[in-house]
PDB file of C-alpha atoms in Angstrom:
ATOM      1  CA  MET A 574     -79.420  -5.755 -19.558  1.00  0.00           C
ATOM      2  CA  LYS A 575     -81.025  -2.334 -18.972  1.00  0.00           C
ATOM      3  CA  ASN A 576     -84.426  -3.975 -18.494  1.00  0.00           C
ATOM      4  CA  GLN A 577     -83.076  -6.334 -15.835  1.00  0.00           C
ATOM      5  CA  PRO A 578     -82.399  -4.676 -12.487  1.00  0.00           C
ATOM      6  CA  LEU A 579     -79.370  -5.767 -10.457  1.00  0.00           C
ATOM      7  CA  ASN A 580     -79.950  -8.718  -8.208  1.00  0.00           C
ATOM      8  CA  TRP A 581     -77.953  -8.172  -5.022  1.00  0.00           C
ATOM      9  CA  ASN A 582     -78.008 -11.903  -4.371  1.00  0.00           C
ATOM     10  CA  PHE A 583     -74.961 -12.072  -6.625  1.00  0.00           C
ATOM     11  CA  ALA A 584     -71.721 -10.435  -5.623  1.00  0.00           C
ATOM     12  CA  VAL A 585     -70.292  -7.730  -7.837  1.00  0.00           C
ATOM     13  CA  PRO A 586     -66.474  -7.928  -7.895  1.00  0.00           C
ATOM     14  CA  ASN A 587     -64.724  -5.076  -6.109  1.00  0.00           C
ATOM     15  CA  ALA A 588     -68.025  -3.386  -5.184  1.00  0.00           C
ATOM     16  CA  PHE A 589     -67.827  -1.365  -1.992  1.00  0.00           C
ATOM     17  CA  SER A 590     -71.367   0.096  -1.870  1.00  0.00           C
ATOM     18  CA  GLY A 591     -74.587   0.251  -3.840  1.00  0.00           C
ATOM     19  CA  GLU A 592     -77.427   2.793  -3.929  1.00  0.00           C
ATOM     20  CA  GLY A 593     -80.580   3.512  -5.908  1.00  0.00           C
ATOM     21  CA  GLU A 594     -83.341   6.085  -6.339  1.00  0.00           C
ATOM     22  CA  ALA A 595     -86.672   6.476  -8.103  1.00  0.00           C
ATOM     23  CA  VAL A 596     -86.275   8.954 -10.962  1.00  0.00           C
ATOM     24  CA  LYS A 597     -89.921   9.141 -12.094  1.00  0.00           C
ATOM     25  CA  ASN A 598     -93.129   7.971 -10.467  1.00  0.00           C
ATOM     26  CA  GLY A 599     -96.350   6.967 -12.141  1.00  0.00           C
ATOM     27  CA  PRO A 600     -97.282   4.624 -14.989  1.00  0.00           C
ATOM     28  CA  THR A 601     -93.841   5.020 -16.576  1.00  0.00           C
ATOM     29  CA  GLU A 602     -91.937   4.487 -13.351  1.00  0.00           C
ATOM     30  CA  LYS A 603     -88.184   4.583 -13.732  1.00  0.00           C
ATOM     31  CA  ALA A 604     -85.416   3.840 -11.259  1.00  0.00           C
ATOM     32  CA  MET A 605     -81.651   4.071 -11.259  1.00  0.00           C
ATOM     33  CA  SER A 606     -79.091   2.167  -9.213  1.00  0.00           C
ATOM     34  CA  TRP A 607     -75.330   2.292  -9.040  1.00  0.00           C
ATOM     35  CA  MET A 608     -72.406   0.934  -7.094  1.00  0.00           C
ATOM     36  CA  LEU A 609     -69.013   2.180  -6.032  1.00  0.00           C
ATOM     37  CA  THR A 610     -66.248   0.013  -7.362  1.00  0.00           C
ATOM     38  CA  ASN A 611     -62.510   0.216  -7.744  1.00  0.00           C
ATOM     39  CA  PRO A 612     -61.720   3.010  -5.288  1.00  0.00           C
ATOM     40  CA  ARG A 613     -58.162   3.049  -6.668  1.00  0.00           C
ATOM     41  CA  GLU A 614     -56.710   2.253  -3.285  1.00  0.00           C
ATOM     42  CA  PRO A 615     -54.699  -0.975  -3.030  1.00  0.00           C
ATOM     43  CA  PHE A 616     -55.544  -3.383  -0.235  1.00  0.00           C
ATOM     44  CA  GLN A 617     -52.768  -5.897   0.432  1.00  0.00           C
ATOM     45  CA  LEU A 618     -53.329  -9.397   1.746  1.00  0.00           C
ATOM     46  CA  ALA A 619     -52.748  -9.313   5.494  1.00  0.00           C
ATOM     47  CA  MET A 620     -52.886 -11.741   8.395  1.00  0.00           C
ATOM     48  CA  PRO A 621     -52.602  -9.394  11.371  1.00  0.00           C
ATOM     49  CA  HIS A 622     -52.553 -12.169  13.988  1.00  0.00           C
ATOM     50  CA  SER A 623     -49.614 -14.139  12.652  1.00  0.00           C
ATOM     51  CA  PHE A 624     -45.912 -14.680  13.295  1.00  0.00           C
ATOM     52  CA  VAL A 625     -42.670 -16.201  12.021  1.00  0.00           C
ATOM     53  CA  LYS A 626     -40.791 -18.553  14.312  1.00  0.00           C
ATOM     54  CA  ILE A 627     -36.985 -18.545  14.479  1.00  0.00           C
ATOM     55  CA  HIS A 628     -35.264 -21.571  15.996  1.00  0.00           C
ATOM     56  CA  VAL A 629     -31.538 -21.891  16.648  1.00  0.00           C
ATOM     57  CA  ASP A 630     -30.033 -25.355  17.031  1.00  0.00           C
ATOM     58  CA  GLU A 631     -27.392 -26.083  19.645  1.00  0.00           C
ATOM     59  CA  ASN A 632     -23.905 -25.097  18.497  1.00  0.00           C
ATOM     60  CA  LYS A 633     -21.612 -28.083  18.022  1.00  0.00           C
ATOM     61  CA  SER A 634     -17.879 -28.681  17.757  1.00  0.00           C
ATOM     62  CA  HIS A 635     -16.608 -31.512  15.545  1.00  0.00           C
ATOM     63  CA  TRP A 636     -13.056 -32.826  15.829  1.00  0.00           C
ATOM     64  CA  PHE A 637     -10.940 -34.011  12.898  1.00  0.00           C
ATOM     65  CA  TYR A 638      -7.564 -35.756  12.766  1.00  0.00           C
ATOM     66  CA  TYR A 639      -5.160 -37.002  10.097  1.00  0.00           C
ATOM     67  CA  PRO A 640      -4.060 -40.552  10.973  1.00  0.00           C
ATOM     68  CA  GLY A 641      -2.757 -41.242   7.482  1.00  0.00           C
ATOM     69  CA  GLY A 642      -0.737 -38.055   7.123  1.00  0.00           C
ATOM     70  CA  PRO A 643      -1.240 -34.378   6.275  1.00  0.00           C
ATOM     71  CA  PRO A 644      -3.577 -33.036   3.563  1.00  0.00           C
ATOM     72  CA  PRO A 645      -4.345 -33.803   0.786  1.00  0.00           C
ATOM     73  CA  LEU A 646      -4.751 -37.126   2.614  1.00  0.00           C
ATOM     74  CA  PRO A 647      -8.256 -37.326   4.101  1.00  0.00           C
ATOM     75  CA  ASP A 648      -9.185 -36.331   7.624  1.00  0.00           C
ATOM     76  CA  THR A 649     -11.152 -38.470  10.080  1.00  0.00           C
ATOM     77  CA  GLU A 650     -13.804 -37.193  12.476  1.00  0.00           C
ATOM     78  CA  PHE A 651     -13.320 -38.731  15.910  1.00  0.00           C
ATOM     79  CA  GLY A 652     -15.327 -38.584  19.108  1.00  0.00           C
ATOM     80  CA  ILE A 653     -18.753 -37.226  19.919  1.00  0.00           C
ATOM     81  CA  ALA A 654     -19.617 -33.699  18.826  1.00  0.00           C
ATOM     82  CA  GLN A 655     -19.576 -31.334  21.801  1.00  0.00           C
ATOM     83  CA  THR A 656     -22.044 -28.532  22.514  1.00  0.00           C
ATOM     84  CA  TYR A 657     -21.005 -24.936  23.124  1.00  0.00           C
ATOM     85  CA  GLY A 658     -23.137 -21.953  24.044  1.00  0.00           C
ATOM     86  CA  TYR A 659     -23.217 -18.227  23.320  1.00  0.00           C
ATOM     87  CA  THR A 660     -20.231 -17.339  25.477  1.00  0.00           C
ATOM     88  CA  THR A 661     -16.657 -18.401  24.826  1.00  0.00           C
ATOM     89  CA  GLU A 662     -15.348 -21.593  26.388  1.00  0.00           C
ATOM     90  CA  THR A 663     -12.527 -24.079  25.914  1.00  0.00           C
ATOM     91  CA  GLN A 664     -12.921 -27.700  24.878  1.00  0.00           C
ATOM     92  CA  SER A 665     -10.521 -30.588  24.355  1.00  0.00           C
ATOM     93  CA  SER A 666     -10.431 -33.819  22.388  1.00  0.00           C
ATOM     94  CA  SER A 667      -7.937 -36.608  21.736  1.00  0.00           C
ATOM     95  CA  MET A 668      -7.585 -39.428  19.218  1.00  0.00           C
ATOM     96  CA  PRO A 669      -5.396 -42.522  19.645  1.00  0.00           C
ATOM     97  CA  GLY A 670      -3.335 -42.955  16.513  1.00  0.00           C
ATOM     98  CA  GLY A 671      -4.629 -39.587  15.354  1.00  0.00           C
ATOM     99  CA  GLY A 672      -1.515 -38.738  13.355  1.00  0.00           C
ATOM    100  CA  LEU A 673       1.128 -40.371  11.194  1.00  0.00           C
ATOM    101  CA  LEU A 674       3.390 -42.448  13.484  1.00  0.00           C
ATOM    102  CA  CYS A 675       1.686 -40.884  16.515  1.00  0.00           C
ATOM    103  CA  THR A 676       0.416 -42.712  19.589  1.00  0.00           C
ATOM    104  CA  THR A 677      -2.067 -39.913  20.272  1.00  0.00           C
ATOM    105  CA  VAL A 678      -2.871 -36.451  18.978  1.00  0.00           C
ATOM    106  CA  SER A 679      -4.726 -34.139  21.367  1.00  0.00           C
ATOM    107  CA  ALA A 680      -6.399 -30.802  20.761  1.00  0.00           C
ATOM    108  CA  MET A 681      -6.252 -29.196  24.200  1.00  0.00           C
ATOM    109  CA  SER A 682      -8.120 -26.133  25.509  1.00  0.00           C
ATOM    110  CA  VAL A 683      -9.358 -24.935  22.112  1.00  0.00           C
ATOM    111  CA  LEU A 684     -11.287 -21.644  22.355  1.00  0.00           C
ATOM    112  CA  LEU A 685     -14.817 -21.969  20.949  1.00  0.00           C
ATOM    113  CA  GLY A 686     -17.841 -19.682  20.721  1.00  0.00           C
ATOM    114  CA  THR A 687     -16.203 -16.718  19.022  1.00  0.00           C
ATOM    115  CA  ASP A 688     -18.571 -17.232  16.076  1.00  0.00           C
ATOM    116  CA  VAL A 689     -21.631 -16.455  18.221  1.00  0.00           C
ATOM    117  CA  VAL A 690     -20.584 -14.538  21.336  1.00  0.00           C
ATOM    118  CA  GLY A 691     -22.193 -11.102  21.646  1.00  0.00           C
ATOM    119  CA  ARG A 692     -24.315 -11.531  18.527  1.00  0.00           C
ATOM    120  CA  SER A 693     -27.994 -10.671  18.307  1.00  0.00           C
ATOM    121  CA  LEU A 694     -30.378 -13.002  16.510  1.00  0.00           C
ATOM    122  CA  ASP A 695     -29.734 -11.001  13.332  1.00  0.00           C
ATOM    123  CA  GLY A 696     -26.029 -11.771  13.610  1.00  0.00           C
ATOM    124  CA  ILE A 697     -26.691 -15.442  14.221  1.00  0.00           C
ATOM    125  CA  ILE A 698     -28.795 -15.695  11.054  1.00  0.00           C
ATOM    126  CA  PHE A 699     -26.947 -13.342   8.718  1.00  0.00           C
ATOM    127  CA  GLY A 700     -23.467 -13.018  10.242  1.00  0.00           C
ATOM    128  CA  LEU A 701     -20.293 -14.694   9.030  1.00  0.00           C
ATOM    129  CA  PRO A 702     -20.089 -17.100   7.358  1.00  0.00           C
ATOM    130  CA  GLU A 703     -22.780 -15.490   5.232  1.00  0.00           C
ATOM    131  CA  GLY A 704     -23.946 -17.702   2.353  1.00  0.00           C
ATOM    132  CA  ASN A 705     -27.039 -16.761   0.328  1.00  0.00           C
ATOM    133  CA  THR A 706     -28.442 -14.247   2.808  1.00  0.00           C
ATOM    134  CA  THR A 707     -30.479 -12.454   0.116  1.00  0.00           C
ATOM    135  CA  ALA A 708     -32.840 -15.406  -0.228  1.00  0.00           C
ATOM    136  CA  VAL A 709     -33.361 -15.509   3.547  1.00  0.00           C
ATOM    137  CA  GLU A 710     -34.065 -11.765   3.580  1.00  0.00           C
ATOM    138  CA  ASN A 711     -36.625 -12.145   0.800  1.00  0.00           C
ATOM    139  CA  TYR A 712     -38.512 -14.926   2.586  1.00  0.00           C
ATOM    140  CA  LEU A 713     -38.655 -12.987   5.849  1.00  0.00           C
ATOM    141  CA  THR A 714     -39.591  -9.655   4.266  1.00  0.00           C
ATOM    142  CA  ASN A 715     -42.383 -11.266   2.268  1.00  0.00           C
ATOM    143  CA  ARG A 716     -43.882 -12.951   5.319  1.00  0.00           C
ATOM    144  CA  CYS A 717     -43.470  -9.885   7.523  1.00  0.00           C
ATOM    145  CA  ASN A 718     -45.464  -7.777   5.064  1.00  0.00           C
ATOM    146  CA  GLU A 719     -48.313 -10.256   5.432  1.00  0.00           C
ATOM    147  CA  MET A 720     -48.434  -9.277   9.120  1.00  0.00           C
ATOM    148  CA  ILE A 721     -48.843  -5.579   8.261  1.00  0.00           C
ATOM    149  CA  SER A 722     -52.577  -4.840   8.253  1.00  0.00           C
ATOM    150  CA  VAL A 723     -52.679  -1.029   8.358  1.00  0.00           C
ATOM    151  CA  THR A 724     -53.321   0.324   4.867  1.00  0.00           C
ATOM    152  CA  GLY A 725     -50.441   2.284   3.406  1.00  0.00           C
ATOM    153  CA  HIS A 726     -47.798   0.655   5.594  1.00  0.00           C
ATOM    154  CA  SER A 727     -45.192  -1.889   4.581  1.00  0.00           C
ATOM    155  CA  VAL A 728     -41.834  -3.098   5.844  1.00  0.00           C
ATOM    156  CA  GLY A 729     -38.546  -3.644   4.068  1.00  0.00           C
ATOM    157  CA  VAL A 730     -35.326  -5.530   4.658  1.00  0.00           C
ATOM    158  CA  ASN A 731     -33.982  -2.833   6.992  1.00  0.00           C
ATOM    159  CA  GLN A 732     -36.980  -3.121   9.305  1.00  0.00           C
ATOM    160  CA  VAL A 733     -36.567  -6.901   9.408  1.00  0.00           C
ATOM    161  CA  HIS A 734     -32.893  -6.571  10.362  1.00  0.00           C
ATOM    162  CA  GLN A 735     -33.758  -3.941  12.958  1.00  0.00           C
ATOM    163  CA  ALA A 736     -36.305  -6.222  14.620  1.00  0.00           C
ATOM    164  CA  LEU A 737     -33.914  -9.181  14.639  1.00  0.00           C
ATOM    165  CA  SER A 738     -31.180  -6.971  16.126  1.00  0.00           C
ATOM    166  CA  ASN A 739     -33.163  -6.503  19.343  1.00  0.00           C
ATOM    167  CA  PRO A 740     -30.506  -6.475  22.142  1.00  0.00           C
ATOM    168  CA  VAL A 741     -32.828  -8.648  24.228  1.00  0.00           C
ATOM    169  CA  THR A 742     -31.997 -11.564  21.937  1.00  0.00           C
ATOM    170  CA  ILE A 743     -28.313 -11.395  22.930  1.00  0.00           C
ATOM    171  CA  GLY A 744     -29.039 -12.031  26.587  1.00  0.00           C
ATOM    172  CA  ALA A 745     -31.745 -14.561  25.762  1.00  0.00           C
ATOM    173  CA  LEU A 746     -29.339 -16.634  23.665  1.00  0.00           C
ATOM    174  CA  ILE A 747     -26.788 -16.625  26.480  1.00  0.00           C
ATOM    175  CA  ALA A 748     -29.544 -17.701  28.894  1.00  0.00           C
ATOM    176  CA  GLY A 749     -30.368 -20.705  26.716  1.00  0.00           C
ATOM    177  CA  VAL A 750     -33.432 -19.492  24.791  1.00  0.00           C
ATOM    178  CA  ARG A 751     -33.597 -21.204  21.409  1.00  0.00           C
ATOM    179  CA  ASP A 752     -36.984 -20.071  20.026  1.00  0.00           C
ATOM    180  CA  PHE A 753     -37.861 -16.509  19.028  1.00  0.00           C
ATOM    181  CA  TYR A 754     -40.903 -14.943  17.375  1.00  0.00           C
ATOM    182  CA  LEU A 755     -41.145 -12.219  14.741  1.00  0.00           C
ATOM    183  CA  TYR A 756     -44.534 -10.462  14.841  1.00  0.00           C
ATOM    184  CA  SER A 757     -46.334  -7.133  14.449  1.00  0.00           C
ATOM    185  CA  PRO A 758     -47.942  -5.799  17.643  1.00  0.00           C
ATOM    186  CA  ASP A 759     -49.802  -2.967  15.900  1.00  0.00           C
ATOM    187  CA  GLY A 760     -50.110  -3.883  12.216  1.00  0.00           C
ATOM    188  CA  MET A 761     -47.433  -1.328  11.307  1.00  0.00           C
ATOM    189  CA  SER A 762     -44.137  -2.291  12.970  1.00  0.00           C
ATOM    190  CA  LEU A 763     -42.116  -5.433  13.633  1.00  0.00           C
ATOM    191  CA  LYS A 764     -40.850  -6.907  16.875  1.00  0.00           C
ATOM    192  CA  CYS A 765     -38.746  -9.976  17.677  1.00  0.00           C
ATOM    193  CA  ASN A 766     -38.751 -11.466  21.166  1.00  0.00           C
ATOM    194  CA  PRO A 767     -38.704 -14.717  23.122  1.00  0.00           C
ATOM    195  CA  ALA A 768     -42.143 -16.161  23.853  1.00  0.00           C
ATOM    196  CA  PRO A 769     -42.785 -14.570  27.292  1.00  0.00           C
ATOM    197  CA  LEU A 770     -42.051 -11.036  26.074  1.00  0.00           C
ATOM    198  CA  ALA A 771     -43.896 -11.554  22.795  1.00  0.00           C
ATOM    199  CA  ILE A 772     -47.047 -12.764  24.562  1.00  0.00           C
ATOM    200  CA  ALA A 773     -46.882  -9.934  27.098  1.00  0.00           C
ATOM    201  CA  GLU A 774     -46.840  -7.400  24.258  1.00  0.00           C
ATOM    202  CA  SER A 775     -49.323  -9.208  21.999  1.00  0.00           C
ATOM    203  CA  PRO A 776     -51.570 -11.476  24.116  1.00  0.00           C
ATOM    204  CA  TRP A 777     -53.230 -12.967  21.035  1.00  0.00           C
ATOM    205  CA  LEU A 778     -49.999 -14.915  20.453  1.00  0.00           C
ATOM    206  CA  ALA A 779     -50.658 -17.084  23.510  1.00  0.00           C
ATOM    207  CA  THR A 780     -53.166 -19.319  21.725  1.00  0.00           C
ATOM    208  CA  MET A 781     -51.044 -19.929  18.630  1.00  0.00           C
ATOM    209  CA  ILE A 782     -47.380 -19.523  19.541  1.00  0.00           C
ATOM    210  CA  SER A 783     -46.840 -23.293  19.786  1.00  0.00           C
ATOM    211  CA  ASN A 784     -48.140 -23.878  16.246  1.00  0.00           C
ATOM    212  CA  ASN A 785     -45.708 -24.985  13.549  1.00  0.00           C
ATOM    213  CA  PRO A 786     -45.676 -24.186   9.810  1.00  0.00           C
ATOM    214  CA  ASP A 787     -47.354 -26.651   7.470  1.00  0.00           C
ATOM    215  CA  GLY A 788     -44.848 -26.511   4.594  1.00  0.00           C
ATOM    216  CA  SER A 789     -41.720 -28.542   3.893  1.00  0.00           C
ATOM    217  CA  GLU A 790     -38.340 -27.343   5.113  1.00  0.00           C
ATOM    218  CA  LYS A 791     -35.549 -26.649   2.631  1.00  0.00           C
ATOM    219  CA  LEU A 792     -31.979 -25.467   3.069  1.00  0.00           C
ATOM    220  CA  VAL A 793     -31.453 -21.921   1.856  1.00  0.00           C
ATOM    221  CA  ILE A 794     -27.866 -21.625   3.092  1.00  0.00           C
ATOM    222  CA  ASP A 795     -26.156 -25.003   2.822  1.00  0.00           C
ATOM    223  CA  GLU A 796     -22.931 -25.274   4.817  1.00  0.00           C
ATOM    224  CA  ALA A 797     -21.557 -21.783   4.430  1.00  0.00           C
ATOM    225  CA  SER A 798     -17.925 -21.978   5.530  1.00  0.00           C
ATOM    226  CA  MET A 799     -14.974 -19.774   6.397  1.00  0.00           C
ATOM    227  CA  PRO A 800     -11.666 -20.051   8.278  1.00  0.00           C
ATOM    228  CA  ALA A 801     -12.104 -19.397  11.987  1.00  0.00           C
ATOM    229  CA  PRO A 802      -9.650 -17.454  14.163  1.00  0.00           C
ATOM    230  CA  ILE A 803      -8.719 -20.711  15.876  1.00  0.00           C
ATOM    231  CA  PHE A 804      -5.037 -21.616  15.933  1.00  0.00           C
ATOM    232  CA  PHE A 805      -3.363 -23.961  18.393  1.00  0.00           C
ATOM    233  CA  VAL A 806      -0.569 -26.485  18.721  1.00  0.00           C
ATOM    234  CA  PRO A 807      -1.847 -30.037  19.299  1.00  0.00           C
ATOM    235  CA  THR A 808      -0.135 -32.264  21.837  1.00  0.00           C
ATOM    236  CA  VAL A 809       1.543 -35.058  19.897  1.00  0.00           C
ATOM    237  CA  VAL A 810       2.767 -38.273  21.547  1.00  0.00           C
ATOM    238  CA  PRO A 811       5.008 -40.119  19.085  1.00  0.00           C
ATOM    239  CA  ALA A 812       4.929 -43.835  18.485  1.00  0.00           C
ATOM    240  CA  PRO A 813       7.889 -45.820  19.900  1.00  0.00           C
ATOM    241  CA  PHE A 814      11.232 -44.859  18.383  1.00  0.00           C
ATOM    242  CA  CYS A 815       9.628 -41.909  16.541  1.00  0.00           C
ATOM    243  CA  SER A 816      10.000 -38.150  16.955  1.00  0.00           C
ATOM    244  CA  PRO A 817       7.457 -35.332  16.539  1.00  0.00           C
ATOM    245  CA  LYS A 818       7.893 -33.386  13.321  1.00  0.00           C
ATOM    246  CA  LEU A 819       4.715 -31.348  12.799  1.00  0.00           C
ATOM    247  CA  ALA A 820       1.895 -30.186  15.084  1.00  0.00           C
ATOM    248  CA  LEU A 821      -0.690 -27.767  13.746  1.00  0.00           C
ATOM    249  CA  GLY A 822      -4.281 -26.969  14.707  1.00  0.00           C
ATOM    250  CA  TRP A 823      -6.933 -24.784  13.044  1.00  0.00           C
ATOM    251  CA  GLY A 824     -10.695 -24.355  12.792  1.00  0.00           C
ATOM    252  CA  LEU A 825     -13.533 -23.651  10.356  1.00  0.00           C
ATOM    253  CA  TRP A 826     -16.875 -21.965  11.039  1.00  0.00           C
ATOM    254  CA  LYS A 827     -19.931 -23.547   9.396  1.00  0.00           C
ATOM    255  CA  LYS A 828     -23.579 -22.495   9.066  1.00  0.00           C
ATOM    256  CA  ASP A 829     -26.862 -23.823   7.685  1.00  0.00           C
ATOM    257  CA  VAL A 830     -30.055 -21.774   7.417  1.00  0.00           C
ATOM    258  CA  ALA A 831     -33.308 -23.561   6.556  1.00  0.00           C
ATOM    259  CA  TRP A 832     -36.714 -22.098   5.667  1.00  0.00           C
ATOM    260  CA  GLN A 833     -40.025 -23.862   6.284  1.00  0.00           C
ATOM    261  CA  PRO A 834     -42.987 -21.943   4.812  1.00  0.00           C
ATOM    262  CA  GLY A 835     -46.410 -21.781   6.414  1.00  0.00           C
ATOM    263  CA  THR A 836     -49.768 -20.848   4.924  1.00  0.00           C
ATOM    264  CA  GLY A 837     -50.658 -19.045   8.133  1.00  0.00           C
ATOM    265  CA  TYR A 838     -53.894 -20.981   8.663  1.00  0.00           C
ATOM    266  CA  ASN A 839     -52.796 -21.561  12.273  1.00  0.00           C
ATOM    267  CA  GLY A 840     -51.053 -18.206  12.638  1.00  0.00           C
ATOM    268  CA  CYS A 841     -47.572 -19.465  11.729  1.00  0.00           C
ATOM    269  CA  LEU A 842     -46.289 -18.000   8.463  1.00  0.00           C
ATOM    270  CA  GLY A 843     -43.032 -19.952   8.497  1.00  0.00           C
ATOM    271  CA  GLN A 844     -39.918 -20.880  10.413  1.00  0.00           C
ATOM    272  CA  ILE A 845     -36.241 -20.033  10.052  1.00  0.00           C
ATOM    273  CA  ARG A 846     -33.912 -22.648  11.547  1.00  0.00           C
ATOM    274  CA  VAL A 847     -30.243 -21.836  12.081  1.00  0.00           C
ATOM    275  CA  LYS A 848     -27.518 -24.402  12.667  1.00  0.00           C
ATOM    276  CA  ARG A 849     -23.958 -23.347  13.490  1.00  0.00           C
ATOM    277  CA  TRP A 850     -20.957 -25.520  14.163  1.00  0.00           C
ATOM    278  CA  THR A 851     -17.168 -25.418  14.299  1.00  0.00           C
ATOM    279  CA  ASN A 852     -14.855 -27.998  12.749  1.00  0.00           C
ATOM    280  CA  VAL A 853     -11.600 -28.299  14.697  1.00  0.00           C
ATOM    281  CA  HIS A 854      -8.654 -29.868  12.852  1.00  0.00           C
ATOM    282  CA  ALA A 855      -5.608 -31.269  14.645  1.00  0.00           C
ATOM    283  CA  LEU A 856      -2.664 -32.399  12.539  1.00  0.00           C
ATOM    284  CA  GLY A 857       0.192 -34.375  14.060  1.00  0.00           C
ATOM    285  CA  VAL A 858       3.070 -35.967  12.149  1.00  0.00           C
ATOM    286  CA  CYS A 859       5.989 -37.940  13.541  1.00  0.00           C
ATOM    287  CA  THR A 860       8.986 -39.434  11.775  1.00  0.00           C
ATOM    288  CA  PHE A 861      11.006 -42.586  12.253  1.00  0.00           C
ATOM    289  CA  PRO A 862      14.725 -41.873  12.632  1.00  0.00           C
TER     290      PRO A 862
END
């Protein structure tokens, strides 16, 4: 090997520079060459012009009745799911024959939206009902570190939560915005904004912000559930010759969170999709004298 000088046509792994000098001139000419390798400074993989998309589905209310009698008898979903926004509102639903010996059972003026009102995007993703939030945090933190291009800088879970807690997202959700973008404007920090604000801060996003991830979506949080602070008394109309005996209404909060990874070839490193809904249960029971 010592009689064969280096051929710079072939790459030397982890070589950052190469130099040489003539040590002795004349008939016994001798030269030396060397290269600088392994500077002992880690360089992480980074895609500085990249982003993660966060999409929130429309919130829905689903209405359930007990025509055969109270639990453990099964419930029946009736009617079309209704949409509610990011402020509180009341909704109503009614089912003919929706209870045992009942002509109709009606859930009237039920307060909805308390699961999302006043929440930032961080609260929408990670707030109650929680589910496996650690897995979601890991996916986001991993992708966000791929956006960090300044050597020596990295981001952790706290920085991700801080970006998603941007108060701007509260007003944007109320205004009907459903798509948000997590990005690094400077290769060191994280920001989360709707498209117009994100592009204004980082103009390079304009050419790629409509791109979608190329991976397959999978549920990370699958129907997380908890009792909701929804309690009401349904309106029960008894069948002929019957009398109302029981009227009880309650609700459950539900949440799905899905992750779709992206290689980042088009700038999109992945997408979080959040689906929230409320199941409203109206129980009516009448008796025959």
